[in-house]
PDB file of C-alpha atoms in Angstrom:
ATOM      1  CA  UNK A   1       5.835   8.756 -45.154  1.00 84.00           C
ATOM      2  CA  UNK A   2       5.320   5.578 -46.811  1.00 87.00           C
ATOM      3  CA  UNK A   3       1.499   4.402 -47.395  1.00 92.00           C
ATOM      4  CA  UNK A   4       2.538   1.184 -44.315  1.00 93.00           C
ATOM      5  CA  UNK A   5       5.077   2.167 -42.081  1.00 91.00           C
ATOM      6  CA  UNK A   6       6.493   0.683 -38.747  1.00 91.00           C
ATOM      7  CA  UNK A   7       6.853   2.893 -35.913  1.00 92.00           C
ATOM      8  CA  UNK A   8       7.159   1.962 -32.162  1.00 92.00           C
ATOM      9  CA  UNK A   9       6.200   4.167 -29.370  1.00 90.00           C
ATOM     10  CA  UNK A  10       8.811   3.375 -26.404  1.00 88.00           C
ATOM     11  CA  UNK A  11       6.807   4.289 -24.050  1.00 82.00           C
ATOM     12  CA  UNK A  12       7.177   3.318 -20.569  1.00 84.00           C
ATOM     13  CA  UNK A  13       9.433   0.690 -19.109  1.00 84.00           C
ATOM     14  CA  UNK A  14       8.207  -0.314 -15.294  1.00 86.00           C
ATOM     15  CA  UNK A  15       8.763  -2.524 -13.222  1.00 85.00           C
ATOM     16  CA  UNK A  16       5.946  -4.587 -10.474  1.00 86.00           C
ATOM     17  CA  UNK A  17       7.043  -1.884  -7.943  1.00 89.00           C
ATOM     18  CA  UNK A  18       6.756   1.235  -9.881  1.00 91.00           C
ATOM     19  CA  UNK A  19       3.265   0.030 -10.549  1.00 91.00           C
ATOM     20  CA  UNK A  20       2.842  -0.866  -7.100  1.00 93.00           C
ATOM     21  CA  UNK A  21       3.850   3.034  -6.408  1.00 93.00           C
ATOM     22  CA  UNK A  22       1.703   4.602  -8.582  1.00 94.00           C
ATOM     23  CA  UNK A  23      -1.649   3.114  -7.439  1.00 94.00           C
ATOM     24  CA  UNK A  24      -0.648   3.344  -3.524  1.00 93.00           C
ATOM     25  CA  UNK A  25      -0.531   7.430  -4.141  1.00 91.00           C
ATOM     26  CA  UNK A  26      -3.850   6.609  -5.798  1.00 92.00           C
ATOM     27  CA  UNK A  27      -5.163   4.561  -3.549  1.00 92.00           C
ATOM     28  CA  UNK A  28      -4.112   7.430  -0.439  1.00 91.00           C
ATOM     29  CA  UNK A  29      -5.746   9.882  -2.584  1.00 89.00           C
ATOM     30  CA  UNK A  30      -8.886   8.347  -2.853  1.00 91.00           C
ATOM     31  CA  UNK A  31      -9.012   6.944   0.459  1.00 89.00           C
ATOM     32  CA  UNK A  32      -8.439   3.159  -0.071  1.00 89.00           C
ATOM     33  CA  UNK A  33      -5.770   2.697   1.951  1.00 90.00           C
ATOM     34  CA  UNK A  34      -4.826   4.193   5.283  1.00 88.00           C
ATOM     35  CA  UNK A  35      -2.282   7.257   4.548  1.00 82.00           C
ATOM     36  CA  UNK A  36       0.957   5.780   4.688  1.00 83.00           C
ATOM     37  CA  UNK A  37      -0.519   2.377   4.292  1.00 87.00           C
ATOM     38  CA  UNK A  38       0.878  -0.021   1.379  1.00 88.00           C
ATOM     39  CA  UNK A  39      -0.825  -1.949  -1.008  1.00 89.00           C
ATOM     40  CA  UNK A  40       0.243  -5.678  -0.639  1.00 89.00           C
ATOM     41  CA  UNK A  41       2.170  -7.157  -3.025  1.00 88.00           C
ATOM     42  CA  UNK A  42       2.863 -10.997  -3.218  1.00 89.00           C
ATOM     43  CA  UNK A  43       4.247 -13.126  -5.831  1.00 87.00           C
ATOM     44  CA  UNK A  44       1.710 -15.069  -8.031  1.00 86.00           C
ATOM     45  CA  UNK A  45       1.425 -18.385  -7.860  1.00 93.00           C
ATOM     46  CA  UNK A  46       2.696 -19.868 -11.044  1.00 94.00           C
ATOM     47  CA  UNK A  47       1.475 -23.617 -10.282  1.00 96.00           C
ATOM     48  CA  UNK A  48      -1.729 -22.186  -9.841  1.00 97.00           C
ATOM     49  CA  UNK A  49      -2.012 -20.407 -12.794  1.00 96.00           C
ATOM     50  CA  UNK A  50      -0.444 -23.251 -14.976  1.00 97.00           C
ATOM     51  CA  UNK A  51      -3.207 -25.830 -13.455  1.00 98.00           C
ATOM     52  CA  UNK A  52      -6.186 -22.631 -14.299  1.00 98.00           C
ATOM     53  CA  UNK A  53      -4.605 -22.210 -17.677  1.00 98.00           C
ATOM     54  CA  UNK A  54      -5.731 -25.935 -19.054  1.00 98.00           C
ATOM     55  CA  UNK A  55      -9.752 -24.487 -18.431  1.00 98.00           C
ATOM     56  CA  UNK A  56      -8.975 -20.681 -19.280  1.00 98.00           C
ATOM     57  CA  UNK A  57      -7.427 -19.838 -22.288  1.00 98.00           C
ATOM     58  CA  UNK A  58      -6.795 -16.188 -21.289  1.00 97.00           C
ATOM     59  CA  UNK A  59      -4.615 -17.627 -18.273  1.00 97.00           C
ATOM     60  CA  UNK A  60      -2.894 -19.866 -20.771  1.00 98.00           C
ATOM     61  CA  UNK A  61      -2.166 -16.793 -22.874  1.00 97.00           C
ATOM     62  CA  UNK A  62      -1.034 -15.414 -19.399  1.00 95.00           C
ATOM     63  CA  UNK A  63       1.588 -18.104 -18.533  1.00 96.00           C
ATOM     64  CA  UNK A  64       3.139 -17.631 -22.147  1.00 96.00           C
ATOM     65  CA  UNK A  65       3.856 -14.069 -21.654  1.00 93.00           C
ATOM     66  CA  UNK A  66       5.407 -14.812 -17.954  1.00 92.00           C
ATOM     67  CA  UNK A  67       9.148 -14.373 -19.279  1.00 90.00           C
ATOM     68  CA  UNK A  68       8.288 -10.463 -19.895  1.00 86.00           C
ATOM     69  CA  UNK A  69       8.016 -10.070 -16.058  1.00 82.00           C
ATOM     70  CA  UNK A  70      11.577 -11.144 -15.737  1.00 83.00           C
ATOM     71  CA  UNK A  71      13.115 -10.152 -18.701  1.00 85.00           C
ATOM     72  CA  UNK A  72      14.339  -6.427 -19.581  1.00 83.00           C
ATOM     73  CA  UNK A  73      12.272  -5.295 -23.102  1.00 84.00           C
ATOM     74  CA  UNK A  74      11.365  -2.120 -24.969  1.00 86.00           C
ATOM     75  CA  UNK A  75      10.169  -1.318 -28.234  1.00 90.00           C
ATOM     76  CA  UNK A  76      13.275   0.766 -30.359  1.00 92.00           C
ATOM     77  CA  UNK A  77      11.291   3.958 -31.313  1.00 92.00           C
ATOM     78  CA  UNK A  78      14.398   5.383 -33.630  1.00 93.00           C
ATOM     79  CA  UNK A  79      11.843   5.559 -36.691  1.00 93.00           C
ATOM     80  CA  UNK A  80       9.117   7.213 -35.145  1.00 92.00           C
ATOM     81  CA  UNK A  81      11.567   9.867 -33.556  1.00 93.00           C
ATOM     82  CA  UNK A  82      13.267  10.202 -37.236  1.00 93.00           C
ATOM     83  CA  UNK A  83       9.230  11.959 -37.771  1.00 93.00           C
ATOM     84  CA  UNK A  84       7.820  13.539 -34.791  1.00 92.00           C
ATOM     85  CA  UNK A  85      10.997  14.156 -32.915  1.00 93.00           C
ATOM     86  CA  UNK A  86      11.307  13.213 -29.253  1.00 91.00           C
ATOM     87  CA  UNK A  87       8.106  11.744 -27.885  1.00 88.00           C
ATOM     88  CA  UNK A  88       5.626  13.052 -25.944  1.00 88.00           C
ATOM     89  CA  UNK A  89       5.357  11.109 -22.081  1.00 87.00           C
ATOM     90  CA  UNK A  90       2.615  11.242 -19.627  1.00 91.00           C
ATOM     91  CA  UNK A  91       4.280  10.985 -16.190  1.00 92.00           C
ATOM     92  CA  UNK A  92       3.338   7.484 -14.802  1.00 93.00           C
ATOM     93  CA  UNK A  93       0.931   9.113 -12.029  1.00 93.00           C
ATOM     94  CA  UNK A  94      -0.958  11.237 -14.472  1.00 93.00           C
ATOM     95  CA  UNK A  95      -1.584   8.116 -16.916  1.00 93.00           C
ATOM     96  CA  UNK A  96      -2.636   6.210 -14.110  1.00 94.00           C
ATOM     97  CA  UNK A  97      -5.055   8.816 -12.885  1.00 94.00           C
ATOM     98  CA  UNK A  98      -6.283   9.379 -16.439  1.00 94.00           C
ATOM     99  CA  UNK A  99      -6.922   5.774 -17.098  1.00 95.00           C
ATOM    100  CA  UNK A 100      -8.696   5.120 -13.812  1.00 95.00           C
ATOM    101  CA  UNK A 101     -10.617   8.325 -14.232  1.00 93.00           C
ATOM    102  CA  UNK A 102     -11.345   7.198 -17.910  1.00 94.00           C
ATOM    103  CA  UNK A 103     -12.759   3.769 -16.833  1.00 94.00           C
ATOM    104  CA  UNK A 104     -15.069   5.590 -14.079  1.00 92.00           C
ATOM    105  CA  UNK A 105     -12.846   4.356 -11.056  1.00 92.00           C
ATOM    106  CA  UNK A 106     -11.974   7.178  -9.025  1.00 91.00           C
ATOM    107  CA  UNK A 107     -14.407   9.279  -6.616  1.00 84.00           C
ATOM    108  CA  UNK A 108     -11.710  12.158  -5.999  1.00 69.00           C
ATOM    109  CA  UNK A 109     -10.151  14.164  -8.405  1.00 62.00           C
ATOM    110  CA  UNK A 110      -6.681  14.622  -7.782  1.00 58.00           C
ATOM    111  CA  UNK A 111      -5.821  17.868  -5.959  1.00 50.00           C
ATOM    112  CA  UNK A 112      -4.197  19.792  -8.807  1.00 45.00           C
ATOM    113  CA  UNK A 113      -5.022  17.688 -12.032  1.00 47.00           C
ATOM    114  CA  UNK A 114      -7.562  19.271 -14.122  1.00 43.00           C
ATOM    115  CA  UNK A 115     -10.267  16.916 -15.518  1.00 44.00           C
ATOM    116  CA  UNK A 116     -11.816  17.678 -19.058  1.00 42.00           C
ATOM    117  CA  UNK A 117     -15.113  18.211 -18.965  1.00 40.00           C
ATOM    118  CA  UNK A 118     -16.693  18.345 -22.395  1.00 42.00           C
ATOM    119  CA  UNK A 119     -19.199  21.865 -23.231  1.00 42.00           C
ATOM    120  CA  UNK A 120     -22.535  21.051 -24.126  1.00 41.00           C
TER     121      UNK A 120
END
């Protein structure tokens, strides 16, 4: 390896919906929603947010990066696989739970996913 390199991690490429997928199963699993209820999902309101974005600069950061929601992207990873090989992927559900879990969010473990707990 050089002492500066580039490499990309591809990671995943989702759309609103997959999202939208991945909490409801949370959201069921912690008892948010109904089972078989569905989160709602709406369009934002772009007006809006371009009137809120001349007070709040992290909305006018927002409104900049609007074109990613409609435009196909993802980082080329060739270099990084050249090193470690194939990349390692946490299946969307299990990086949701884990980041949820992470940020203190969820009441219920998932039935079947294994929390760390760290030995004293």
């Amino acid at each position: 390896l050089e002492a500066f390199e580039l490499m990309h991690f591809a990671g995943h490429t989702l759309t609103g919906r997959d999202w939208a997928g991945a909490l409801t199963d949370v959201a069921w699993e912690q008892g948010w929603l109904p089972l078989n209820g569905q989160l709602r999902v709406t369009s934002m309101s772009w007006p809006l947010m371009r009137l809120v974005a001349l007070a709040v600069p992290t909305v006018a950061a927002l409104c900049e990066m609007r074109y990613l929601w409609r435009t196909p992207h993802a980082l080329v990873n060739t270099r990084m696989k050249e090193v470690i090989g194939d990349e390692p992927h946490t299946p969307l559900d299990d990086a949701v739970r884990d980041a949820l879990g992470g940020l203190g969010l969820l009441d219920r473990p998932h039935a079947g996913h294994v929390f760390a707990v760290p030995s004293r």
